[in-house]
Amino acid sequence: MAKEEASTGVAVRLAARDGTLNGVTSGLAPSYLQANLIVLPSRYATDFRLLCARNPVPCPLLAESAQIGSYDSLKSYIDGLKGDRIASDIDIRHDAPRYMVYQDGRLTTSHITNIASQWTEDHVAFLIGCSYSFETALIDDGLPPRHTVMGRNVPMYRTNIPLCPAGAFTGSTYVVSMRPYKRSDIERVRDITRPFVTTHGEPIAWGWHGMRNLGIADINSPDWGDAPVELDGQPLDSTNEDVVPVFWGCGVTPQEAVMKAGLKGTVLGHAPGHMILLDVKDEDVFTIA
Amino acid sequence: MAKEEASTGVAVRLAARDGTLNGVTSGLAPSYLQANLIVLPSRYATDFRLLCARNPVPCPLLAESAQIGSYDSLKSYIDGLKGDRIASDIDIRHDAPRYMVYQDGRLTTSHITNIASQWTEDHVAFLIGCSYSFETALIDDGLPPRHTVMGRNVPMYRTNIPLCPAGAFTGSTYVVSMRPYKRSDIERVRDITRPFVTTHGEPIAWGWHGMRNLGIADINSPDWGDAPVELDGQPLDSTNEDVVPVFWGCGVTPQEAVMKAGLKGTVLGHAPGHMILLDVKDEDVFTIA
């Protein structure tokens, strides 16, 4: 679908639902909230809520299925917003452009266009904030993320930073997204993204030293998304101290947690970069403590 | 003061205030909430609230000064509890048995008995949950923490686990408290402490491998508190896989964060282990998502 057709959250959901849209959602419906998806067997729901409460930066919980088995109605965790304001016409099974399927903690199917046949009455869906939400604010302030300029998917990486465990969820680590910036712009980038507390907020690390602290060996080999490119089309260079990587918590973290914890049964998620769009706009959740 | 005299939160506060009590508070007024203290110049208050929101496991925010400069009235962050229910008769400047003073990010005075001369009208006090709160539950379930049996202070350690940055608070890492347990008891210990979400909740790491992941080199050389001893009075032994260290988030973390961030001006805190007791009881804040 053309970008100009995808001007609202519901338009993007309907395009994904009818198969018109099956690519990444970065840049679509600017200022509408995009959400990461994780769908769990109901016996893991309590532990997962606790995982989010203990790790709100990578796992900011926006909403979940209104009841066990609900794929078309939501319970909201956003102050003052009811579930039907988050997404009034939603089908969790179809409204992300692409999905992943995990069986007993292992990825078994990748990038399928719907999960209608995998969804059961025992599944609970959780929607997690996404850092795409603050990209509009960065663009508006003259600091567009590199991948949006290049029309690519944001690069995402596994790290060695542990999540605080919660019940069945042990041994998990942060996943981060990365946007390169000039070192002299980092404080402005921090300030702009800080208020987006339900969508990962300010960066968790920056610079080449920050990258090594996260346990990332090669910035040009992301685990998901597209390899980052510099303004002139060159790869990022760890000897260049002027342009450095900046890392945010990433909503792919719960899918990694499912694998690390070896959860039993069928777990479903969006394909990284292929988000579910909501009816809520960024300004509705733009808050700071 | 004798332990039997310190049966309520306010009794312990008054004993600290009049100088009768100047030791550690572990085991005093069982089931009353104990709180870590950090007192900041008001310009850092917003960033500190955000630090707590982003790192709720080491920094569970219970209450703060009702206004800038208030040392005797509180604003509560505990659902359904007003500030005067948290502590009706409180003087932040006197009610911890011992205090620390930091100047421009460096510890300058240690273990003084009050901060009356350091407190200014520009200071804001924050009270942070303390893991002593779940020790009663562990004792009641037949799993008393070793240091409570031995009458010692809990051992606390710096780690290499980064906090999520928040404004002025960058470069900070978790501080943890440690209680040794039999490996076979760890799942019970996790289950018992999990519901105490406003007082650090379940452990963040356990076992010798977990210790190394935190970057702790020697379990018998804590950074604060007393060196841990085993049942028979021996030091803990990293070749013993039956009795292993179990680590929880610790409310000393904010004081470490103040030093790492090099905050300007005068910052005040309790001396590790020397907490401010509250009127709230553990069961008032015993919640799980």
Coordinates of C-alpha atoms in Angstrom, one line a residue:
Chain A
M1 CA 0.0 0.0 0.0
A2 CA 1.1 3.6 -0.6
K3 CA 2.2 5.5 2.4
E4 CA -0.4 8.2 1.7
E5 CA -3.2 5.6 2.0
A6 CA -2.0 4.6 5.5
S7 CA -2.8 7.8 7.3
T8 CA -4.6 6.4 10.4
G9 CA -4.1 3.4 12.7
V10 CA -7.3 1.7 11.6
A11 CA -6.4 2.2 7.9
V12 CA -3.1 0.3 8.5
R13 CA -4.8 -2.4 10.5
L14 CA -7.4 -3.0 7.8
A15 CA -4.7 -3.0 5.1
A16 CA -2.8 -5.7 7.0
R17 CA -6.0 -7.6 7.6
D18 CA -7.0 -7.7 3.9
G19 CA -3.4 -8.5 2.8
T20 CA -2.7 -5.2 1.0
L21 CA 0.0 -4.5 3.5
N22 CA 2.7 -7.1 4.4
G23 CA 5.8 -5.0 4.9
V24 CA 7.3 -3.0 7.8
T25 CA 5.2 -0.3 9.4
S26 CA 7.9 2.3 10.2
G27 CA 6.7 5.7 8.9
L28 CA 3.1 4.6 8.4
A29 CA 0.3 6.6 9.9
P30 CA 2.6 9.2 11.5
S31 CA 1.8 10.0 15.2
Y32 CA -0.4 6.9 15.6
L33 CA 0.9 4.5 18.3
Q34 CA 2.5 1.3 17.0
A35 CA 2.5 -1.8 19.2
N36 CA 4.6 -4.9 19.6
L37 CA 2.6 -8.1 20.1
I38 CA 3.1 -11.2 22.2
V39 CA 0.4 -13.9 22.6
L40 CA 0.8 -16.4 25.4
P41 CA -1.0 -19.4 26.8
S42 CA -3.1 -18.0 29.7
R43 CA -1.1 -19.8 32.4
Y44 CA 1.8 -17.4 31.7
A45 CA -0.3 -14.2 31.8
T46 CA 0.3 -13.3 35.5
D47 CA 4.0 -13.9 35.2
F48 CA 4.1 -11.8 32.0
R49 CA 2.3 -8.9 33.6
L50 CA 4.9 -9.0 36.4
L51 CA 7.7 -9.2 33.9
C52 CA 6.4 -5.9 32.3
A53 CA 5.9 -4.2 35.7
R54 CA 9.5 -5.1 36.7
N55 CA 11.0 -4.1 33.3
P56 CA 8.9 -1.2 32.0
V57 CA 11.6 0.2 29.7
P58 CA 11.8 -2.7 27.3
C59 CA 8.3 -4.0 28.1
P60 CA 5.9 -1.0 28.5
L61 CA 2.5 -2.8 28.7
L62 CA -0.2 -0.8 26.8
A63 CA -3.1 -3.3 26.7
E64 CA -4.1 -7.0 26.8
S65 CA -7.0 -9.2 25.6
A66 CA -10.2 -8.1 27.4
Q67 CA -10.7 -11.8 28.4
I68 CA -8.7 -15.0 27.9
G69 CA -9.3 -15.9 24.2
S70 CA -10.3 -12.3 23.1
Y71 CA -8.7 -11.3 19.8
D72 CA -11.1 -8.4 19.1
S73 CA -11.4 -6.5 22.4
L74 CA -8.8 -5.0 24.7
K75 CA -8.3 -4.1 28.3
S76 CA -6.2 -0.8 28.5
Y77 CA -3.3 -0.1 30.8
I78 CA -3.0 3.5 29.6
D79 CA -4.3 5.9 32.3
G80 CA -7.7 7.4 31.3
L81 CA -8.1 5.4 28.0
K82 CA -10.5 2.5 27.7
G83 CA -9.7 -0.5 25.6
D84 CA -12.0 0.5 22.7
R85 CA -10.2 3.9 22.5
I86 CA -7.0 2.0 22.0
A87 CA -8.3 0.1 18.9
S88 CA -12.1 0.0 18.2
D89 CA -12.0 -2.4 15.3
I90 CA -9.1 -4.9 15.8
D91 CA -8.4 -8.5 15.0
I92 CA -5.1 -9.5 16.7
R93 CA -4.9 -12.5 14.4
H94 CA -4.7 -10.5 11.2
D95 CA -3.8 -6.9 11.9
A96 CA 0.0 -7.1 12.0
P97 CA 1.5 -7.4 8.5
R98 CA 3.7 -10.4 9.6
Y99 CA 3.9 -12.8 12.5
M100 CA 6.2 -15.2 14.2
V101 CA 5.2 -18.6 15.8
Y102 CA 7.1 -20.2 18.7
Q103 CA 6.6 -23.8 19.9
D104 CA 8.0 -24.8 23.3
G105 CA 10.4 -21.9 23.3
R106 CA 11.7 -22.4 19.7
L107 CA 10.9 -20.2 16.7
T108 CA 9.1 -22.6 14.3
T109 CA 7.4 -20.3 11.7
S110 CA 8.6 -16.9 10.6
H111 CA 6.9 -13.9 8.8
I112 CA 3.5 -15.5 8.1
T113 CA 0.7 -13.0 7.3
N114 CA -1.8 -14.1 9.9
I115 CA -2.2 -16.4 13.0
A116 CA -5.8 -17.4 12.6
S117 CA -5.0 -21.1 12.6
Q118 CA -2.6 -20.9 15.6
W119 CA -4.9 -18.8 17.9
T120 CA -6.8 -20.7 20.5
E121 CA -9.4 -19.9 23.1
D122 CA -6.7 -20.2 25.8
H123 CA -4.5 -17.4 24.3
V124 CA -4.0 -14.0 25.8
A125 CA -2.6 -11.1 23.6
F126 CA -0.4 -8.3 25.1
L127 CA 0.4 -5.1 23.3
I128 CA 3.7 -3.4 24.1
G129 CA 4.8 0.1 23.3
C130 CA 7.1 0.7 20.3
S131 CA 9.9 3.2 19.8
Y132 CA 8.5 4.1 16.3
S133 CA 6.2 6.3 18.4
F134 CA 8.9 8.9 19.1
E135 CA 10.3 8.9 15.6
T136 CA 7.8 11.5 14.5
A137 CA 9.0 13.7 17.3
L138 CA 12.6 13.2 16.3
I139 CA 11.7 14.0 12.6
D140 CA 9.7 17.1 13.7
D141 CA 12.8 18.4 15.6
G142 CA 15.1 17.9 12.6
L143 CA 16.7 14.7 13.9
P144 CA 15.2 12.0 11.7
P145 CA 16.3 8.5 12.5
R146 CA 18.7 7.2 9.8
H147 CA 16.6 4.2 8.8
T148 CA 13.5 6.3 8.2
V149 CA 15.5 8.5 5.8
M150 CA 16.8 5.4 4.0
G151 CA 13.4 3.6 3.9
R152 CA 14.9 0.7 5.9
N153 CA 13.8 -1.3 9.0
V154 CA 15.4 -0.2 12.3
P155 CA 18.3 -2.5 13.3
M156 CA 17.7 -4.5 16.5
Y157 CA 20.2 -6.4 18.7
R158 CA 20.3 -8.9 21.5
T159 CA 22.3 -7.7 24.5
N160 CA 23.7 -9.2 27.7
I161 CA 21.7 -6.9 30.0
P162 CA 19.5 -9.1 32.1
L163 CA 15.8 -8.5 32.6
C164 CA 14.6 -8.7 36.2
P165 CA 13.1 -12.2 36.4
A166 CA 9.4 -12.8 37.0
G167 CA 8.1 -16.3 37.6
A168 CA 8.5 -18.5 34.5
F169 CA 10.5 -15.7 32.8
T170 CA 14.1 -16.2 33.9
G171 CA 17.3 -15.8 32.0
S172 CA 16.0 -13.1 29.7
T173 CA 18.0 -10.2 28.3
Y174 CA 17.1 -6.8 26.8
V175 CA 16.7 -6.4 23.0
V176 CA 17.5 -2.9 21.8
S177 CA 16.8 -0.8 18.7
M178 CA 19.5 1.5 17.4
R179 CA 19.6 4.8 15.6
P180 CA 22.9 6.5 14.9
Y181 CA 23.4 10.2 15.8
K182 CA 26.1 12.8 16.0
R183 CA 27.6 12.7 19.4
S184 CA 26.8 16.5 19.7
D185 CA 23.1 15.7 19.2
I186 CA 22.7 13.0 21.9
E187 CA 21.5 15.3 24.7
R188 CA 18.8 16.7 22.4
V189 CA 17.8 13.1 21.3
R190 CA 17.6 12.1 25.0
D191 CA 15.4 15.2 25.8
I192 CA 13.1 14.6 22.9
T193 CA 12.4 10.9 23.6
R194 CA 12.4 11.1 27.4
P195 CA 8.7 12.0 27.7
F196 CA 7.6 8.9 25.8
V197 CA 7.5 6.8 28.9
T198 CA 5.0 4.2 27.5
T199 CA 7.1 3.7 24.4
H200 CA 10.6 3.0 25.8
G201 CA 11.4 6.7 26.6
E202 CA 15.0 7.9 26.5
P203 CA 17.9 5.8 25.3
I204 CA 19.4 3.2 27.6
A205 CA 23.0 3.5 26.2
W206 CA 24.9 5.4 23.6
G207 CA 28.4 5.6 22.0
W208 CA 30.8 2.8 21.2
H209 CA 31.7 2.2 24.8
G210 CA 27.9 1.9 25.5
M211 CA 27.7 -0.6 22.7
R212 CA 30.4 -2.8 24.2
N213 CA 28.7 -2.6 27.6
L214 CA 25.6 -4.1 26.0
G215 CA 27.7 -7.0 24.7
I216 CA 27.1 -6.1 21.0
A217 CA 30.1 -7.2 19.0
D218 CA 29.4 -5.8 15.5
I219 CA 27.0 -2.8 15.0
N220 CA 26.7 -3.7 11.3
S221 CA 25.3 -7.2 12.1
P222 CA 21.9 -6.6 13.8
D223 CA 19.9 -9.7 14.9
W224 CA 16.7 -8.2 13.4
G225 CA 16.0 -5.4 10.9
D226 CA 18.4 -3.9 8.4
A227 CA 22.1 -3.3 8.8
P228 CA 22.6 0.4 9.6
V229 CA 24.0 2.7 7.0
E230 CA 25.6 6.1 7.4
L231 CA 24.6 9.3 5.5
D232 CA 26.9 8.5 2.6
G233 CA 25.8 4.9 2.4
Q234 CA 28.8 3.6 4.3
P235 CA 28.5 1.2 7.3
L236 CA 28.9 2.6 10.8
D237 CA 32.5 2.8 11.8
S238 CA 33.5 2.2 15.5
T239 CA 36.6 4.4 15.0
N240 CA 34.3 7.4 14.2
E241 CA 33.6 9.3 17.4
D242 CA 31.4 11.9 15.7
V243 CA 28.6 9.6 14.6
V244 CA 27.8 6.9 17.2
P245 CA 25.1 4.4 17.9
V246 CA 22.2 5.2 20.3
F247 CA 20.2 2.4 21.8
W248 CA 16.6 2.2 23.1
G249 CA 14.7 -0.6 24.8
C250 CA 12.8 -2.7 22.2
G251 CA 9.5 -4.4 22.3
V252 CA 11.0 -7.5 20.7
T253 CA 12.3 -8.2 24.2
P254 CA 9.3 -10.3 25.2
Q255 CA 9.7 -12.7 22.2
E256 CA 13.3 -13.2 23.2
A257 CA 12.2 -13.8 26.8
V258 CA 9.8 -16.5 25.6
M259 CA 12.7 -18.3 24.0
K260 CA 15.1 -17.9 26.9
A261 CA 12.5 -19.1 29.3
G262 CA 11.6 -22.1 27.1
L263 CA 7.8 -21.5 27.5
K264 CA 5.7 -24.6 26.8
G265 CA 3.0 -24.5 24.2
T266 CA 2.3 -22.1 21.3
V267 CA 3.5 -18.5 21.6
L268 CA 2.8 -16.0 18.9
G269 CA 4.3 -12.5 18.1
H270 CA 4.6 -9.9 15.4
A271 CA 7.5 -10.1 13.1
P272 CA 10.1 -7.5 14.2
G273 CA 9.3 -4.1 12.5
H274 CA 5.8 -5.3 11.4
M275 CA 3.7 -3.7 14.1
I276 CA 0.0 -3.4 15.0
L277 CA -1.2 0.2 14.6
L278 CA -3.6 1.6 17.2
D279 CA -6.2 4.4 17.3
V280 CA -4.4 6.2 20.1
K281 CA -2.0 9.0 19.1
D282 CA 1.4 9.7 20.5
E283 CA 0.2 12.8 22.3
D284 CA -2.4 10.7 24.2
V285 CA 0.3 8.9 26.0
F286 CA 3.0 11.6 26.0
T287 CA 3.6 11.9 29.8
I288 CA 6.5 12.4 32.1
A289 CA 6.7 11.7 35.8
Chain B
M1 CA 17.2 -0.1 72.5
A2 CA 15.9 -3.5 73.2
K3 CA 14.2 -5.3 70.3
E4 CA 11.0 -5.8 72.4
E5 CA 10.7 -2.0 72.8
A6 CA 10.7 -1.4 69.0
S7 CA 7.4 -3.1 68.2
T8 CA 5.9 -0.4 65.9
G9 CA 7.2 1.8 63.1
V10 CA 6.6 5.0 65.1
A11 CA 8.4 3.6 68.2
V12 CA 11.5 2.9 66.1
R13 CA 11.3 6.4 64.5
L14 CA 11.0 8.1 67.9
A15 CA 13.9 6.0 69.3
A16 CA 16.1 7.1 66.4
R17 CA 15.0 10.7 66.8
D18 CA 15.9 10.9 70.5
G19 CA 19.2 9.0 70.0
T20 CA 18.2 5.8 71.9
L21 CA 18.6 3.8 68.6
N22 CA 21.6 4.3 66.4
G23 CA 22.2 0.7 65.1
V24 CA 20.8 -1.2 62.1
T25 CA 17.1 -1.7 61.9
S26 CA 16.9 -5.3 60.5
G27 CA 14.4 -7.3 62.7
L28 CA 13.0 -4.2 64.4
A29 CA 9.2 -3.7 64.5
P30 CA 8.5 -6.9 62.4
S31 CA 6.0 -6.5 59.6
Y32 CA 6.3 -2.7 59.6
L33 CA 7.6 -1.3 56.3
Q34 CA 11.2 -0.1 56.4
A35 CA 12.4 2.6 53.9
N36 CA 15.6 3.7 52.2
L37 CA 16.1 7.4 52.1
I38 CA 17.5 9.8 49.5
V39 CA 17.4 13.5 49.8
L40 CA 18.1 15.6 46.7
P41 CA 18.3 19.3 45.7
S42 CA 14.9 20.0 44.1
R43 CA 16.3 20.5 40.6
Y44 CA 17.0 16.7 40.5
A45 CA 13.5 15.7 41.7
T46 CA 11.9 15.2 38.3
D47 CA 14.8 13.1 36.9
F48 CA 14.8 11.0 40.1
R49 CA 11.1 10.2 39.8
L50 CA 11.8 9.1 36.3
L51 CA 14.8 7.0 37.4
C52 CA 12.5 5.2 39.8
A53 CA 9.7 4.7 37.2
R54 CA 12.3 3.2 34.8
N55 CA 14.0 1.0 37.4
P56 CA 11.2 0.0 39.8
V57 CA 12.9 -3.2 41.1
P58 CA 16.0 -1.5 42.8
C59 CA 14.1 1.9 43.2
P60 CA 10.5 1.2 44.3
L61 CA 9.3 4.7 45.2
L62 CA 7.0 4.7 48.2
A63 CA 6.7 8.4 49.1
E64 CA 8.3 11.8 48.8
S65 CA 8.3 15.2 50.6
A66 CA 4.8 16.7 50.4
Q67 CA 6.4 20.0 49.2
I68 CA 9.9 21.1 48.4
G69 CA 11.6 21.5 51.8
S70 CA 9.1 19.3 53.8
Y71 CA 10.8 17.0 56.2
D72 CA 7.7 16.2 58.3
S73 CA 4.9 15.5 55.7
L74 CA 4.8 13.1 52.8
K75 CA 3.1 12.5 49.5
S76 CA 2.3 8.8 49.0
Y77 CA 2.9 6.7 45.9
I78 CA 1.2 3.7 47.4
D79 CA -2.2 3.1 45.9
G80 CA -5.0 4.0 48.3
L81 CA -2.7 5.2 51.1
K82 CA -2.4 8.9 51.9
G83 CA 0.9 10.4 53.1
D84 CA -0.1 10.7 56.7
R85 CA -1.0 6.9 56.7
I86 CA 2.6 6.2 55.6
A87 CA 4.1 8.0 58.6
S88 CA 1.9 10.4 60.7
D89 CA 4.7 11.7 63.0
I90 CA 7.9 11.8 61.0
D91 CA 11.1 14.0 60.9
I92 CA 13.2 12.9 58.0
R93 CA 16.2 14.7 59.5
H94 CA 16.3 12.6 62.6
D95 CA 14.3 9.4 62.2
A96 CA 16.9 7.1 60.5
P97 CA 19.5 5.8 63.1
R98 CA 22.4 6.9 60.8
Y99 CA 22.9 9.0 57.7
M100 CA 25.4 9.6 54.9
V101 CA 26.2 13.0 53.3
Y102 CA 27.4 13.5 49.7
Q103 CA 28.9 16.7 48.3
D104 CA 29.1 17.1 44.5
G105 CA 28.8 13.4 44.1
R106 CA 31.4 12.3 46.7
L107 CA 30.7 10.8 50.1
T108 CA 31.9 13.4 52.6
T109 CA 30.4 12.3 55.9
S110 CA 29.4 8.8 57.0
H111 CA 27.1 7.4 59.7
I112 CA 26.1 10.6 61.4
T113 CA 23.0 10.4 63.6
N114 CA 21.0 13.3 62.1
I115 CA 21.0 15.7 59.1
A116 CA 19.4 18.7 60.8
S117 CA 22.3 21.0 59.9
Q118 CA 22.6 19.7 56.3
W119 CA 18.8 19.9 55.4
T120 CA 17.8 23.0 53.5
E121 CA 14.5 24.4 52.2
D122 CA 15.4 23.3 48.7
H123 CA 15.7 19.6 49.6
V124 CA 13.2 16.9 48.6
A125 CA 13.2 13.6 50.4
F126 CA 12.3 10.3 48.7
L127 CA 11.5 7.0 50.5
I128 CA 12.3 3.8 48.7
G129 CA 11.1 0.3 49.6
C130 CA 13.4 -2.1 51.5
S131 CA 13.9 -5.8 51.2
Y132 CA 13.7 -6.1 55.0
S133 CA 9.9 -6.0 54.4
F134 CA 9.8 -9.6 53.1
E135 CA 12.1 -11.0 55.7
T136 CA 9.2 -11.6 58.1
A137 CA 7.5 -13.6 55.4
L138 CA 10.6 -15.7 54.9
I139 CA 10.9 -16.2 58.6
D140 CA 7.2 -17.2 58.9
D141 CA 7.8 -19.8 56.2
G142 CA 10.8 -21.4 57.9
L143 CA 13.3 -19.8 55.6
P144 CA 14.9 -17.1 57.9
P145 CA 17.6 -15.0 56.1
R146 CA 21.0 -16.0 57.5
H147 CA 21.9 -12.5 58.7
T148 CA 18.8 -12.2 60.8
V149 CA 19.6 -15.5 62.5
M150 CA 23.2 -14.3 63.1
G151 CA 22.1 -10.8 64.3
R152 CA 24.2 -9.2 61.5
N153 CA 23.6 -6.6 58.8
V154 CA 22.6 -7.9 55.4
P155 CA 25.6 -7.9 52.9
M156 CA 25.2 -5.5 50.0
Y157 CA 27.2 -5.3 46.8
R158 CA 27.8 -3.0 43.8
T159 CA 27.1 -4.8 40.4
N160 CA 27.8 -4.1 36.8
I161 CA 24.1 -4.2 35.8
P162 CA 23.2 -0.8 34.4
L163 CA 20.2 1.2 35.5
C164 CA 18.1 2.6 32.7
P165 CA 19.3 6.3 32.6
A166 CA 17.0 9.1 33.4
G167 CA 18.1 12.7 32.8
A168 CA 20.9 13.6 35.1
F169 CA 21.1 10.0 36.3
T170 CA 23.5 8.3 33.9
G171 CA 26.1 5.6 34.4
S172 CA 24.4 4.1 37.4
T173 CA 24.4 0.4 38.3
Y174 CA 22.3 -1.8 40.5
V175 CA 23.2 -2.4 44.2
V176 CA 22.0 -5.8 45.5
S177 CA 21.4 -7.3 48.9
M178 CA 22.3 -11.0 49.4
R179 CA 20.8 -13.9 51.4
P180 CA 22.3 -17.4 51.1
Y181 CA 19.9 -20.3 50.6
K182 CA 19.9 -23.9 49.8
R183 CA 19.6 -24.3 46.0
S184 CA 16.6 -26.6 46.6
D185 CA 14.8 -23.8 48.4
I186 CA 15.3 -21.1 45.8
E187 CA 11.9 -21.6 44.0
R188 CA 10.1 -21.3 47.4
V189 CA 12.1 -18.2 48.2
R190 CA 11.2 -16.7 44.8
D191 CA 7.5 -17.5 45.4
I192 CA 7.5 -16.0 48.9
T193 CA 9.1 -12.7 47.9
R194 CA 7.5 -12.3 44.5
P195 CA 4.3 -10.5 45.8
F196 CA 6.3 -7.8 47.6
V197 CA 6.4 -5.6 44.4
T198 CA 6.9 -2.3 46.2
T199 CA 9.8 -3.7 48.2
H200 CA 12.0 -5.2 45.5
G201 CA 9.9 -8.4 44.9
E202 CA 11.6 -11.6 43.8
P203 CA 15.4 -12.0 43.5
I204 CA 17.1 -10.7 40.4
A205 CA 19.8 -13.4 40.3
W206 CA 20.9 -16.5 42.2
G207 CA 23.7 -19.1 42.3
W208 CA 27.5 -18.7 41.7
H209 CA 26.9 -18.2 38.0
G210 CA 24.4 -15.5 38.8
M211 CA 26.9 -13.8 41.1
R212 CA 29.5 -13.7 38.3
N213 CA 26.9 -12.3 35.9
L214 CA 26.4 -9.4 38.3
G215 CA 30.2 -8.8 38.3
I216 CA 30.7 -9.6 42.0
A217 CA 34.2 -11.0 42.4
D218 CA 34.1 -12.1 46.1
I219 CA 30.9 -12.9 48.0
N220 CA 32.7 -12.6 51.3
S221 CA 33.7 -8.9 50.6
P222 CA 30.5 -7.0 50.5
D223 CA 30.6 -3.2 49.7
W224 CA 28.2 -2.5 52.6
G225 CA 26.9 -4.5 55.6
D226 CA 28.5 -7.6 57.2
A227 CA 30.4 -10.4 55.4
P228 CA 28.0 -13.3 55.0
V229 CA 28.5 -16.4 57.2
E230 CA 27.3 -19.9 56.7
L231 CA 25.3 -21.9 59.3
D232 CA 28.5 -23.3 60.9
G233 CA 30.1 -19.9 61.0
Q234 CA 32.2 -20.5 57.9
P235 CA 32.4 -18.1 55.0
L236 CA 30.3 -18.8 51.9
D237 CA 32.2 -21.1 49.5
S238 CA 31.8 -20.8 45.7
T239 CA 32.6 -24.5 45.3
N240 CA 29.6 -25.4 47.4
E241 CA 26.6 -25.9 45.0
D242 CA 24.2 -26.7 47.8
V243 CA 24.2 -23.3 49.5
V244 CA 24.3 -20.4 47.1
P245 CA 23.9 -16.6 47.1
V246 CA 20.5 -15.2 46.2
F247 CA 20.4 -11.5 45.2
W248 CA 17.7 -8.9 45.4
G249 CA 17.5 -5.3 44.2
C250 CA 18.6 -2.9 47.0
G251 CA 17.5 0.6 47.9
V252 CA 21.1 1.7 48.4
T253 CA 21.0 1.9 44.6
P254 CA 19.9 5.6 44.5
Q255 CA 22.9 6.7 46.7
E256 CA 25.2 4.9 44.3
A257 CA 23.4 6.6 41.4
V258 CA 24.0 10.0 43.0
M259 CA 27.8 9.3 43.1
K260 CA 27.9 7.8 39.6
A261 CA 26.0 10.8 38.2
G262 CA 28.2 13.3 40.1
L263 CA 25.2 15.3 41.2
K264 CA 26.0 18.9 42.3
G265 CA 25.2 20.2 45.7
T266 CA 24.4 18.4 49.0
V267 CA 22.7 15.0 48.8
L268 CA 21.7 13.1 51.9
G269 CA 20.8 9.4 52.5
H270 CA 20.4 6.8 55.3
A271 CA 23.4 4.7 56.2
P272 CA 23.0 1.3 54.6
G273 CA 21.0 -1.0 57.0
H274 CA 19.9 2.0 59.1
M275 CA 16.4 2.5 57.7
I276 CA 13.4 4.8 58.4
L277 CA 10.5 2.8 59.8
L278 CA 6.9 3.6 58.5
D279 CA 3.4 3.2 60.0
V280 CA 2.4 1.1 57.0
K281 CA 2.6 -2.7 57.4
D282 CA 3.8 -5.2 54.8
E283 CA 0.3 -6.5 54.2
D284 CA -0.9 -3.0 53.2
V285 CA 1.4 -3.1 50.2
F286 CA 1.4 -6.8 49.5
T287 CA 0.2 -6.8 45.9
I288 CA 0.8 -8.7 42.7
A289 CA 0.0 -7.8 39.2

